[in-house]
mmCIF file of C-alpha atoms in Angstrom:
data_model
loop_
_atom_site.group_PDB
_atom_site.id
_atom_site.type_symbol
_atom_site.label_atom_id
_atom_site.label_comp_id
_atom_site.label_asym_id
_atom_site.label_seq_id
_atom_site.Cartn_x
_atom_site.Cartn_y
_atom_site.Cartn_z
ATOM 1 C CA MET A 1 -109.258 -275.101 -17.426
ATOM 2 C CA THR A 2 -107.352 -271.857 -16.985
ATOM 3 C CA GLU A 3 -108.713 -268.577 -18.321
ATOM 4 C CA ARG A 4 -106.581 -265.575 -19.153
ATOM 5 C CA GLY A 5 -107.149 -262.181 -20.714
ATOM 6 C CA ALA A 6 -105.834 -261.935 -24.250
ATOM 7 C CA SER A 7 -105.123 -258.258 -23.598
ATOM 8 C CA GLY A 8 -106.233 -255.270 -21.560
ATOM 9 C CA MET A 9 -108.464 -254.167 -24.428
ATOM 10 C CA SER A 10 -109.747 -250.856 -23.104
ATOM 11 C CA GLY A 11 -110.705 -252.373 -19.773
ATOM 12 C CA VAL A 12 -112.668 -255.319 -21.156
ATOM 13 C CA SER A 13 -111.212 -258.712 -20.289
ATOM 14 C CA VAL A 14 -111.241 -261.073 -23.251
ATOM 15 C CA LEU A 15 -111.299 -264.560 -21.813
ATOM 16 C CA TRP A 16 -109.344 -267.359 -23.445
ATOM 17 C CA ASP A 17 -108.731 -270.953 -22.438
ATOM 18 C CA GLU A 18 -104.972 -271.502 -22.251
ATOM 19 C CA SER A 19 -105.440 -275.094 -23.418
ATOM 20 C CA VAL A 20 -106.776 -273.794 -26.759
ATOM 21 C CA ARG A 21 -104.195 -272.426 -29.182
ATOM 22 C CA PHE A 22 -104.886 -268.862 -30.288
ATOM 23 C CA PRO A 23 -104.719 -268.694 -34.116
ATOM 24 C CA SER A 24 -101.934 -266.913 -35.944
ATOM 25 C CA LEU A 25 -102.545 -263.882 -38.126
ATOM 26 C CA ALA A 26 -101.762 -265.969 -41.199
ATOM 27 C CA GLU A 27 -104.442 -268.476 -40.193
ATOM 28 C CA LEU A 28 -106.996 -265.715 -39.743
ATOM 29 C CA LYS A 29 -106.239 -264.201 -43.133
ATOM 30 C CA GLU A 30 -106.505 -267.583 -44.804
ATOM 31 C CA ALA A 31 -109.824 -268.257 -43.058
ATOM 32 C CA ALA A 32 -111.322 -264.835 -43.824
ATOM 33 C CA VAL A 33 -114.186 -264.189 -46.221
ATOM 34 C CA VAL A 34 -115.415 -260.607 -46.673
ATOM 35 C CA VAL A 35 -118.945 -259.922 -47.905
ATOM 36 C CA ARG A 36 -121.198 -256.912 -48.408
ATOM 37 C CA LEU A 37 -124.827 -257.276 -47.289
ATOM 38 C CA PRO A 38 -127.539 -254.930 -48.639
ATOM 39 C CA MET A 39 -130.170 -253.623 -46.240
ATOM 40 C CA ASN A 40 -133.919 -253.138 -46.631
ATOM 41 C CA VAL A 41 -133.874 -249.730 -44.945
ATOM 42 C CA ARG A 42 -131.287 -247.204 -43.833
ATOM 43 C CA PHE A 43 -130.239 -248.047 -40.270
ATOM 44 C CA ARG A 44 -127.981 -245.676 -38.319
ATOM 45 C CA GLY A 45 -126.974 -244.209 -41.667
ATOM 46 C CA VAL A 46 -126.008 -247.635 -43.058
ATOM 47 C CA VAL A 47 -127.509 -248.963 -46.313
ATOM 48 C CA GLU A 48 -125.120 -251.905 -46.731
ATOM 49 C CA ARG A 49 -122.961 -253.768 -44.242
ATOM 50 C CA GLU A 50 -119.461 -255.132 -44.830
ATOM 51 C CA VAL A 51 -118.694 -258.213 -42.758
ATOM 52 C CA LEU A 52 -115.560 -260.344 -42.365
ATOM 53 C CA LEU A 53 -116.318 -263.975 -41.556
ATOM 54 C CA LEU A 54 -113.848 -266.499 -40.153
ATOM 55 C CA GLU A 55 -114.076 -270.269 -40.565
ATOM 56 C CA GLY A 56 -112.259 -272.133 -37.797
ATOM 57 C CA PRO A 57 -112.133 -275.510 -36.040
ATOM 58 C CA THR A 58 -115.304 -274.888 -33.998
ATOM 59 C CA GLY A 59 -117.381 -273.144 -36.662
ATOM 60 C CA TRP A 60 -117.819 -269.663 -38.077
ATOM 61 C CA GLY A 61 -117.185 -266.334 -36.382
ATOM 62 C CA GLU A 62 -117.826 -262.747 -37.390
ATOM 63 C CA PHE A 63 -115.625 -259.642 -37.280
ATOM 64 C CA SER A 64 -117.652 -256.630 -38.409
ATOM 65 C CA PRO A 65 -116.796 -253.455 -36.491
ATOM 66 C CA PHE A 66 -118.290 -250.371 -38.072
ATOM 67 C CA LEU A 67 -115.977 -248.782 -40.589
ATOM 68 C CA GLU A 68 -115.145 -245.740 -38.474
ATOM 69 C CA TYR A 69 -113.905 -247.753 -35.454
ATOM 70 C CA GLY A 70 -110.176 -247.697 -34.745
ATOM 71 C CA PRO A 71 -108.072 -250.763 -33.870
ATOM 72 C CA ALA A 72 -108.399 -250.412 -30.081
ATOM 73 C CA GLU A 73 -112.189 -250.637 -30.199
ATOM 74 C CA ALA A 74 -112.419 -252.954 -33.195
ATOM 75 C CA SER A 75 -110.031 -255.498 -31.640
ATOM 76 C CA ARG A 76 -112.777 -256.546 -29.218
ATOM 77 C CA TRP A 77 -114.905 -257.499 -32.211
ATOM 78 C CA LEU A 78 -112.048 -259.640 -33.511
ATOM 79 C CA ALA A 79 -111.789 -261.413 -30.160
ATOM 80 C CA ALA A 80 -115.468 -262.345 -30.426
ATOM 81 C CA GLY A 81 -115.029 -263.750 -33.922
ATOM 82 C CA VAL A 82 -111.998 -265.804 -32.895
ATOM 83 C CA GLU A 83 -113.844 -267.145 -29.849
ATOM 84 C CA ALA A 84 -116.679 -268.420 -32.040
ATOM 85 C CA ALA A 85 -114.459 -270.002 -34.695
ATOM 86 C CA TRP A 86 -111.589 -271.366 -32.563
ATOM 87 C CA ARG A 87 -113.099 -272.054 -29.156
ATOM 88 C CA GLY A 88 -116.876 -272.264 -29.395
ATOM 89 C CA TRP A 89 -119.482 -271.017 -26.941
ATOM 90 C CA PRO A 90 -120.596 -272.030 -23.436
ATOM 91 C CA GLU A 91 -123.310 -274.633 -23.023
ATOM 92 C CA PRO A 92 -126.836 -273.168 -23.295
ATOM 93 C CA VAL A 93 -129.443 -273.351 -20.546
ATOM 94 C CA ARG A 94 -132.343 -272.819 -22.993
ATOM 95 C CA ASP A 95 -132.945 -273.878 -26.591
ATOM 96 C CA ALA A 96 -134.599 -270.692 -27.901
ATOM 97 C CA VAL A 97 -134.736 -266.996 -27.028
ATOM 98 C CA SER A 98 -137.464 -264.385 -27.458
ATOM 99 C CA VAL A 99 -136.573 -261.378 -29.583
ATOM 100 C CA ASN A 100 -137.922 -257.912 -30.242
ATOM 101 C CA GLY A 101 -138.653 -256.261 -33.550
ATOM 102 C CA THR A 102 -136.670 -253.139 -34.444
ATOM 103 C CA VAL A 103 -138.139 -250.047 -36.077
ATOM 104 C CA PRO A 104 -135.571 -247.671 -37.612
ATOM 105 C CA ALA A 105 -136.120 -243.917 -37.569
ATOM 106 C CA VAL A 106 -138.580 -244.046 -40.457
ATOM 107 C CA ALA A 107 -141.665 -241.907 -40.989
ATOM 108 C CA ALA A 108 -144.737 -243.026 -39.053
ATOM 109 C CA GLU A 109 -146.538 -244.070 -42.241
ATOM 110 C CA ARG A 110 -143.856 -246.717 -42.922
ATOM 111 C CA ILE A 111 -144.384 -248.490 -39.598
ATOM 112 C CA PRO A 112 -146.771 -251.177 -40.970
ATOM 113 C CA GLU A 113 -144.243 -252.034 -43.699
ATOM 114 C CA VAL A 114 -141.403 -252.442 -41.196
ATOM 115 C CA LEU A 115 -143.410 -254.414 -38.645
ATOM 116 C CA ALA A 116 -144.597 -256.826 -41.348
ATOM 117 C CA ARG A 117 -141.029 -258.223 -41.456
ATOM 118 C CA TYR A 118 -141.321 -259.553 -37.891
ATOM 119 C CA ASP A 119 -143.298 -262.685 -37.113
ATOM 120 C CA GLY A 120 -145.065 -262.831 -33.766
ATOM 121 C CA VAL A 121 -142.880 -260.465 -31.749
ATOM 122 C CA GLY A 122 -144.343 -259.168 -28.494
ATOM 123 C CA THR A 123 -141.752 -256.405 -28.034
ATOM 124 C CA VAL A 124 -140.635 -253.644 -30.404
ATOM 125 C CA LYS A 125 -137.620 -251.346 -30.108
ATOM 126 C CA VAL A 126 -138.143 -247.972 -31.756
ATOM 127 C CA LYS A 127 -135.201 -245.850 -32.831
ATOM 128 C CA VAL A 128 -135.510 -242.199 -31.796
ATOM 129 C CA ALA A 129 -133.335 -239.071 -31.677
ATOM 130 C CA GLU A 130 -132.195 -239.412 -35.285
ATOM 131 C CA ARG A 131 -130.144 -236.416 -36.397
ATOM 132 C CA GLY A 132 -132.354 -233.903 -38.198
ATOM 133 C CA GLN A 133 -135.582 -235.278 -36.716
ATOM 134 C CA SER A 134 -137.762 -233.828 -33.972
ATOM 135 C CA VAL A 135 -139.231 -235.191 -30.758
ATOM 136 C CA ASP A 136 -142.644 -234.829 -32.414
ATOM 137 C CA GLU A 137 -141.523 -237.297 -35.093
ATOM 138 C CA ASP A 138 -140.252 -239.686 -32.417
ATOM 139 C CA VAL A 139 -143.558 -239.563 -30.550
ATOM 140 C CA ALA A 140 -145.481 -240.108 -33.799
ATOM 141 C CA ARG A 141 -143.339 -243.147 -34.620
ATOM 142 C CA VAL A 142 -143.893 -244.738 -31.208
ATOM 143 C CA ALA A 143 -147.611 -243.953 -31.368
ATOM 144 C CA ALA A 144 -147.815 -245.627 -34.789
ATOM 145 C CA VAL A 145 -146.248 -248.801 -33.382
ATOM 146 C CA ALA A 146 -148.709 -248.791 -30.479
ATOM 147 C CA ARG A 147 -151.633 -248.410 -32.909
ATOM 148 C CA GLU A 148 -150.379 -251.104 -35.271
ATOM 149 C CA LEU A 149 -149.716 -253.653 -32.495
ATOM 150 C CA PRO A 150 -152.052 -252.992 -29.549
ATOM 151 C CA GLY A 151 -150.613 -254.332 -26.317
ATOM 152 C CA VAL A 152 -147.072 -254.684 -27.662
ATOM 153 C CA ARG A 153 -144.217 -253.865 -25.282
ATOM 154 C CA ILE A 154 -142.236 -250.853 -26.520
ATOM 155 C CA ARG A 155 -138.700 -249.719 -25.768
ATOM 156 C CA VAL A 156 -136.885 -246.788 -27.381
ATOM 157 C CA ASP A 157 -133.236 -246.345 -28.334
ATOM 158 C CA ALA A 158 -131.729 -242.876 -28.738
ATOM 159 C CA ASN A 159 -128.073 -243.878 -29.302
ATOM 160 C CA GLU A 160 -126.980 -240.880 -27.184
ATOM 161 C CA GLY A 161 -128.829 -238.587 -29.582
ATOM 162 C CA TRP A 162 -130.528 -236.239 -27.102
ATOM 163 C CA ASP A 163 -129.091 -233.583 -24.854
ATOM 164 C CA HIS A 164 -130.289 -233.515 -21.248
ATOM 165 C CA ASP A 165 -133.217 -231.131 -21.641
ATOM 166 C CA THR A 166 -134.482 -232.794 -24.818
ATOM 167 C CA ALA A 167 -134.299 -236.212 -23.158
ATOM 168 C CA VAL A 168 -136.322 -235.008 -20.173
ATOM 169 C CA ASP A 169 -138.967 -233.560 -22.507
ATOM 170 C CA ALA A 170 -139.055 -236.565 -24.839
ATOM 171 C CA LEU A 171 -139.257 -239.210 -22.122
ATOM 172 C CA SER A 172 -141.901 -237.235 -20.242
ATOM 173 C CA ARG A 173 -144.013 -237.368 -23.420
ATOM 174 C CA LEU A 174 -143.192 -240.979 -24.271
ATOM 175 C CA ALA A 175 -143.982 -242.218 -20.755
ATOM 176 C CA GLU A 176 -147.655 -242.511 -21.723
ATOM 177 C CA PHE A 177 -146.716 -245.548 -23.833
ATOM 178 C CA ASP A 178 -145.532 -247.426 -20.717
ATOM 179 C CA LEU A 179 -142.048 -247.978 -22.126
ATOM 180 C CA GLU A 180 -140.041 -250.998 -21.000
ATOM 181 C CA TYR A 181 -137.025 -248.700 -20.903
ATOM 182 C CA ALA A 182 -135.200 -245.960 -22.801
ATOM 183 C CA GLU A 183 -131.822 -247.036 -24.143
ATOM 184 C CA GLN A 184 -128.941 -244.569 -23.856
ATOM 185 C CA PRO A 185 -131.018 -241.361 -24.181
ATOM 186 C CA VAL A 186 -127.966 -239.174 -23.485
ATOM 187 C CA ALA A 187 -124.219 -239.581 -23.736
ATOM 188 C CA GLY A 188 -122.017 -240.908 -20.966
ATOM 189 C CA ILE A 189 -122.484 -242.495 -17.579
ATOM 190 C CA GLU A 190 -122.617 -239.159 -15.783
ATOM 191 C CA GLY A 191 -125.222 -237.983 -18.295
ATOM 192 C CA LEU A 192 -127.385 -241.012 -17.547
ATOM 193 C CA ALA A 193 -127.063 -240.469 -13.803
ATOM 194 C CA ARG A 194 -128.071 -236.814 -14.145
ATOM 195 C CA LEU A 195 -131.042 -237.754 -16.332
ATOM 196 C CA ARG A 196 -132.133 -240.420 -13.842
ATOM 197 C CA GLU A 197 -132.248 -237.785 -11.097
ATOM 198 C CA ALA A 198 -134.189 -235.326 -13.264
ATOM 199 C CA LEU A 199 -136.788 -237.906 -14.298
ATOM 200 C CA ASP A 200 -137.239 -239.065 -10.711
ATOM 201 C CA ALA A 201 -137.743 -235.457 -9.590
ATOM 202 C CA ARG A 202 -140.530 -235.070 -12.162
ATOM 203 C CA GLY A 203 -142.152 -238.401 -11.377
ATOM 204 C CA VAL A 204 -141.339 -239.855 -14.808
ATOM 205 C CA GLY A 205 -141.003 -243.573 -14.210
ATOM 206 C CA VAL A 206 -139.166 -244.579 -17.395
ATOM 207 C CA ARG A 207 -136.344 -247.032 -16.736
ATOM 208 C CA LEU A 208 -132.974 -246.237 -18.312
ATOM 209 C CA ALA A 209 -130.739 -248.708 -20.122
ATOM 210 C CA ALA A 210 -127.025 -248.260 -20.794
ATOM 211 C CA ASP A 211 -125.564 -249.366 -24.123
ATOM 212 C CA GLU A 212 -122.713 -247.130 -25.304
ATOM 213 C CA ALA A 213 -121.913 -246.410 -21.648
ATOM 214 C CA VAL A 214 -121.110 -250.126 -21.294
ATOM 215 C CA ARG A 215 -119.607 -251.239 -24.606
ATOM 216 C CA LYS A 216 -117.550 -248.096 -25.263
ATOM 217 C CA SER A 217 -116.371 -247.533 -21.696
ATOM 218 C CA ASP A 218 -112.954 -248.216 -20.210
ATOM 219 C CA ASP A 219 -114.921 -249.349 -17.142
ATOM 220 C CA PRO A 220 -118.144 -251.113 -18.214
ATOM 221 C CA LEU A 221 -119.163 -251.716 -14.586
ATOM 222 C CA LYS A 222 -119.198 -248.019 -13.659
ATOM 223 C CA VAL A 223 -122.840 -247.764 -14.747
ATOM 224 C CA ALA A 224 -123.838 -250.206 -12.041
ATOM 225 C CA ARG A 225 -121.687 -248.599 -9.356
ATOM 226 C CA MET A 226 -123.158 -245.147 -10.034
ATOM 227 C CA GLY A 227 -126.753 -246.351 -10.253
ATOM 228 C CA ALA A 228 -126.970 -244.590 -13.618
ATOM 229 C CA ALA A 229 -129.266 -247.176 -15.219
ATOM 230 C CA GLU A 230 -131.492 -250.077 -14.286
ATOM 231 C CA VAL A 231 -130.681 -252.162 -17.365
ATOM 232 C CA ILE A 232 -127.491 -252.867 -19.312
ATOM 233 C CA ILE A 233 -127.372 -253.744 -22.996
ATOM 234 C CA VAL A 234 -124.787 -256.388 -23.831
ATOM 235 C CA LYS A 235 -123.517 -257.147 -27.326
ATOM 236 C CA VAL A 236 -121.157 -259.993 -28.096
ATOM 237 C CA GLN A 237 -118.803 -258.390 -30.613
ATOM 238 C CA PRO A 238 -118.313 -254.993 -28.916
ATOM 239 C CA LEU A 239 -117.633 -256.656 -25.557
ATOM 240 C CA GLY A 240 -115.091 -259.165 -26.849
ATOM 241 C CA GLY A 241 -117.072 -262.392 -26.988
ATOM 242 C CA VAL A 242 -119.753 -264.419 -25.262
ATOM 243 C CA ARG A 243 -117.678 -265.213 -22.167
ATOM 244 C CA ALA A 244 -116.547 -261.617 -21.678
ATOM 245 C CA ALA A 245 -120.162 -260.435 -21.906
ATOM 246 C CA LEU A 246 -121.303 -263.092 -19.428
ATOM 247 C CA GLN A 247 -118.671 -261.897 -16.977
ATOM 248 C CA ILE A 248 -119.839 -258.283 -17.254
ATOM 249 C CA VAL A 249 -123.473 -259.251 -16.647
ATOM 250 C CA GLU A 250 -122.522 -261.289 -13.592
ATOM 251 C CA GLN A 251 -120.398 -258.519 -12.099
ATOM 252 C CA ALA A 252 -122.850 -255.688 -12.870
ATOM 253 C CA GLY A 253 -125.774 -257.330 -11.095
ATOM 254 C CA LEU A 254 -128.312 -255.470 -13.280
ATOM 255 C CA ASP A 255 -131.011 -256.719 -15.625
ATOM 256 C CA ALA A 256 -129.381 -257.448 -18.983
ATOM 257 C CA VAL A 257 -130.703 -257.336 -22.525
ATOM 258 C CA VAL A 258 -128.736 -259.102 -25.250
ATOM 259 C CA SER A 259 -128.698 -257.128 -28.475
ATOM 260 C CA SER A 260 -127.034 -257.239 -31.870
ATOM 261 C CA ALA A 261 -124.455 -254.972 -33.453
ATOM 262 C CA LEU A 262 -126.118 -255.145 -36.877
ATOM 263 C CA ASP A 263 -124.481 -258.534 -37.396
ATOM 264 C CA SER A 264 -125.024 -261.003 -40.195
ATOM 265 C CA SER A 265 -126.733 -264.266 -39.274
ATOM 266 C CA VAL A 266 -123.333 -265.640 -38.229
ATOM 267 C CA GLY A 267 -122.865 -262.889 -35.660
ATOM 268 C CA LEU A 268 -126.497 -263.056 -34.568
ATOM 269 C CA ALA A 269 -125.954 -266.704 -33.650
ATOM 270 C CA GLY A 270 -123.320 -265.498 -31.174
ATOM 271 C CA GLY A 271 -125.859 -263.179 -29.599
ATOM 272 C CA VAL A 272 -128.285 -266.067 -29.296
ATOM 273 C CA ALA A 273 -125.524 -268.136 -27.672
ATOM 274 C CA LEU A 274 -125.000 -265.396 -25.078
ATOM 275 C CA ALA A 275 -128.718 -265.112 -24.348
ATOM 276 C CA ALA A 276 -129.008 -268.882 -24.115
ATOM 277 C CA ALA A 277 -126.185 -269.044 -21.555
ATOM 278 C CA LEU A 278 -127.490 -266.335 -19.203
ATOM 279 C CA PRO A 279 -128.940 -267.730 -15.960
ATOM 280 C CA GLU A 280 -131.864 -265.275 -16.204
ATOM 281 C CA LEU A 281 -133.380 -263.703 -19.314
ATOM 282 C CA LYS A 282 -136.018 -261.188 -18.251
ATOM 283 C CA TYR A 283 -136.381 -259.202 -21.482
ATOM 284 C CA ALA A 284 -136.784 -260.063 -25.146
ATOM 285 C CA CYS A 285 -133.454 -259.850 -26.960
ATOM 286 C CA GLY A 286 -132.552 -257.305 -29.612
ATOM 287 C CA LEU A 287 -131.505 -260.037 -32.016
ATOM 288 C CA GLY A 288 -134.195 -259.696 -34.673
ATOM 289 C CA THR A 289 -132.140 -257.354 -36.846
ATOM 290 C CA GLY A 290 -131.643 -260.005 -39.511
ATOM 291 C CA ALA A 291 -135.002 -258.784 -40.813
ATOM 292 C CA LEU A 292 -133.337 -255.481 -41.750
ATOM 293 C CA PHE A 293 -131.112 -257.160 -44.378
ATOM 294 C CA ALA A 294 -132.210 -257.624 -47.974
ATOM 295 C CA ASP A 295 -129.721 -260.503 -48.315
ATOM 296 C CA ASP A 296 -127.570 -262.560 -45.953
ATOM 297 C CA VAL A 297 -124.972 -265.325 -46.002
ATOM 298 C CA VAL A 298 -127.700 -267.909 -45.443
ATOM 299 C CA ALA A 299 -131.235 -268.079 -46.791
ATOM 300 C CA PRO A 300 -133.617 -266.993 -45.404
ATOM 301 C CA GLY A 301 -131.292 -265.699 -42.673
ATOM 302 C CA LEU A 302 -131.583 -265.918 -38.907
ATOM 303 C CA LYS A 303 -134.957 -264.244 -38.478
ATOM 304 C CA PRO A 304 -137.514 -264.743 -35.706
ATOM 305 C CA GLN A 305 -140.345 -267.190 -36.153
ATOM 306 C CA ALA A 306 -143.254 -266.688 -33.762
ATOM 307 C CA GLY A 307 -141.085 -264.161 -31.943
ATOM 308 C CA VAL A 308 -138.198 -266.504 -31.103
ATOM 309 C CA LEU A 309 -134.807 -267.555 -32.467
ATOM 310 C CA PRO A 310 -133.391 -271.064 -32.082
ATOM 311 C CA VAL A 311 -130.054 -271.684 -30.372
ATOM 312 C CA GLY A 312 -127.355 -273.011 -32.689
ATOM 313 C CA ALA A 313 -124.485 -272.100 -34.971
ATOM 314 C CA VAL A 314 -124.992 -270.722 -38.481
ATOM 315 C CA VAL A 315 -123.023 -272.099 -41.431
ATOM 316 C CA PRO A 316 -122.875 -269.725 -44.428
ATOM 317 C CA GLU A 317 -123.833 -271.002 -47.857
ATOM 318 C CA ARG A 318 -120.890 -271.105 -50.263
ATOM 319 C CA GLY A 319 -122.977 -269.678 -53.072
ATOM 320 C CA LYS A 320 -123.969 -266.726 -50.909
ATOM 321 C CA LEU A 321 -120.373 -266.082 -49.888
ATOM 322 C CA GLU A 322 -119.342 -265.954 -53.537
ATOM 323 C CA ALA A 323 -122.267 -263.816 -54.683
ATOM 324 C CA LEU A 324 -121.863 -261.278 -51.868
ATOM 325 C CA ALA A 325 -118.047 -261.120 -51.847
ATOM 326 C CA VAL A 326 -116.407 -257.691 -51.935
ATOM 327 C CA ASP A 327 -113.905 -256.731 -54.612
ATOM 328 C CA ALA A 328 -110.139 -257.155 -54.241
ATOM 329 C CA GLY A 329 -109.621 -253.589 -53.071
ATOM 330 C CA ARG A 330 -112.113 -253.886 -50.229
ATOM 331 C CA ARG A 331 -110.738 -257.273 -49.233
ATOM 332 C CA ALA A 332 -107.241 -255.772 -49.008
ATOM 333 C CA TRP A 333 -108.615 -252.978 -46.799
ATOM 334 C CA TRP A 334 -110.139 -255.541 -44.453
ATOM 335 C CA MET A 335 -106.925 -257.582 -44.351
ATOM 336 C CA ASP A 336 -105.040 -254.465 -43.244
ATOM 337 C CA ARG A 337 -107.691 -253.843 -40.613
ATOM 338 C CA LEU A 338 -107.526 -257.442 -39.439
ATOM 339 C CA GLU A 339 -103.748 -257.149 -39.043
ATOM 340 C CA ALA A 340 -104.013 -253.898 -37.045
ATOM 341 C CA CYS A 341 -106.656 -255.345 -34.729
ATOM 342 C CA TYR A 342 -104.702 -258.561 -34.243
ATOM 343 C CA ALA A 343 -101.655 -256.548 -33.165
ATOM 344 C CA GLU A 344 -103.831 -254.537 -30.770
ATOM 345 C CA LEU A 345 -105.438 -257.663 -29.361
ATOM 346 C CA LEU A 346 -102.238 -259.539 -28.600
ATOM 347 C CA GLY A 347 -99.834 -256.634 -28.177
#
C-alpha cells in the first residue's frame, strides 16, 4: 500500500492510500448533511455548533471547522472527514479509552451541575483564562472541582489566554492542586519555551502541554525540538485525520493526549479511533465533550459510561438528521465552504 500526501496543507501531511479513490467534489456535496447542535452551556463562546457530516463507502465522517477558520486551515478538517467516510481508520489496539470530564469557564457554584453530566471520570479538564475573567475566578473554579471530586486528577486549559506574567502567577497558584498539566497557557511555541524556563526557575513543577502550537503550526514538530512542552494535544480534524495525527505523535516522541474539537458524536468516534490506535495511552482522553451538547445526531450521543468510551463508528439517526438540519441558506454557505476547502486540499 502506497501512502501519499493529498497536499502540503500548512505543513501537515494528509496521508492517503493511492489504491483508494479520492471522492470528487460532486460526490462530497451529494453525501453532505448539515446540522445545528444546541449546547448545554456556552463553550469557547459557542452556544450551538454547525456540523457537516459525510456518508461514504466506509461510514460517516465529520467536517466541522469553526466558522471563523479560512480554507487553508479548514481543509485539514475536510481531509479528516473524507478519511473516515472513504477510507476508514487503522485497526485498534484497545477496545475502549478512558476520558476526562470538561468544565467550561463557568462560575464555581455551577461546578456540581456540570460534573453531574460525567459518569465515573477520574480526570477533569478545567477551562481557565476566559476573556473578562480573573485568575481568582480560575483558582476558585479549580478548587470547586477538587472539593466536589476529592482525589480527581485535574488539568487546566487556557487556550493561549494568558500573557507570560499572568501565566507564571496563575500556574504558581494552581500548582497546589497537583495539576496533570497546563494546556497552552500562552500563545506560540516560543511563548511556551519562555514560560517553561520561568516556571523551572521558580520551582513550579507544572507540566506544559501544547495544543494550538501543534494544530495551528506550519511545523507541528517544532514544539518537541525546542523542548517547549512535555505533552502534545492531538485532535483528529485539525491535524487532517487519524493517520496524520498518528504520524505526528510518532515523530514528536512526546506524551500525547487525544482530544476533541467540539465534534458531534460522529467526529468523537474519530478521536476514539485515534486513541485506540496509539501504541501507548498514558493520559485520559479529552473526548467526553459530547456531554456538553443538549442534542446530537444519535441518542443519547457518544458520552462516557464509567469514565470510558467504546471503540467503534457512529451512525447518525435519520430522524435526528432531519430534525437538526439547517435551513437552505446555511446549507448553501456550507456547500461554498466545502468547495473552497476541497480546492485547497487538492490544489
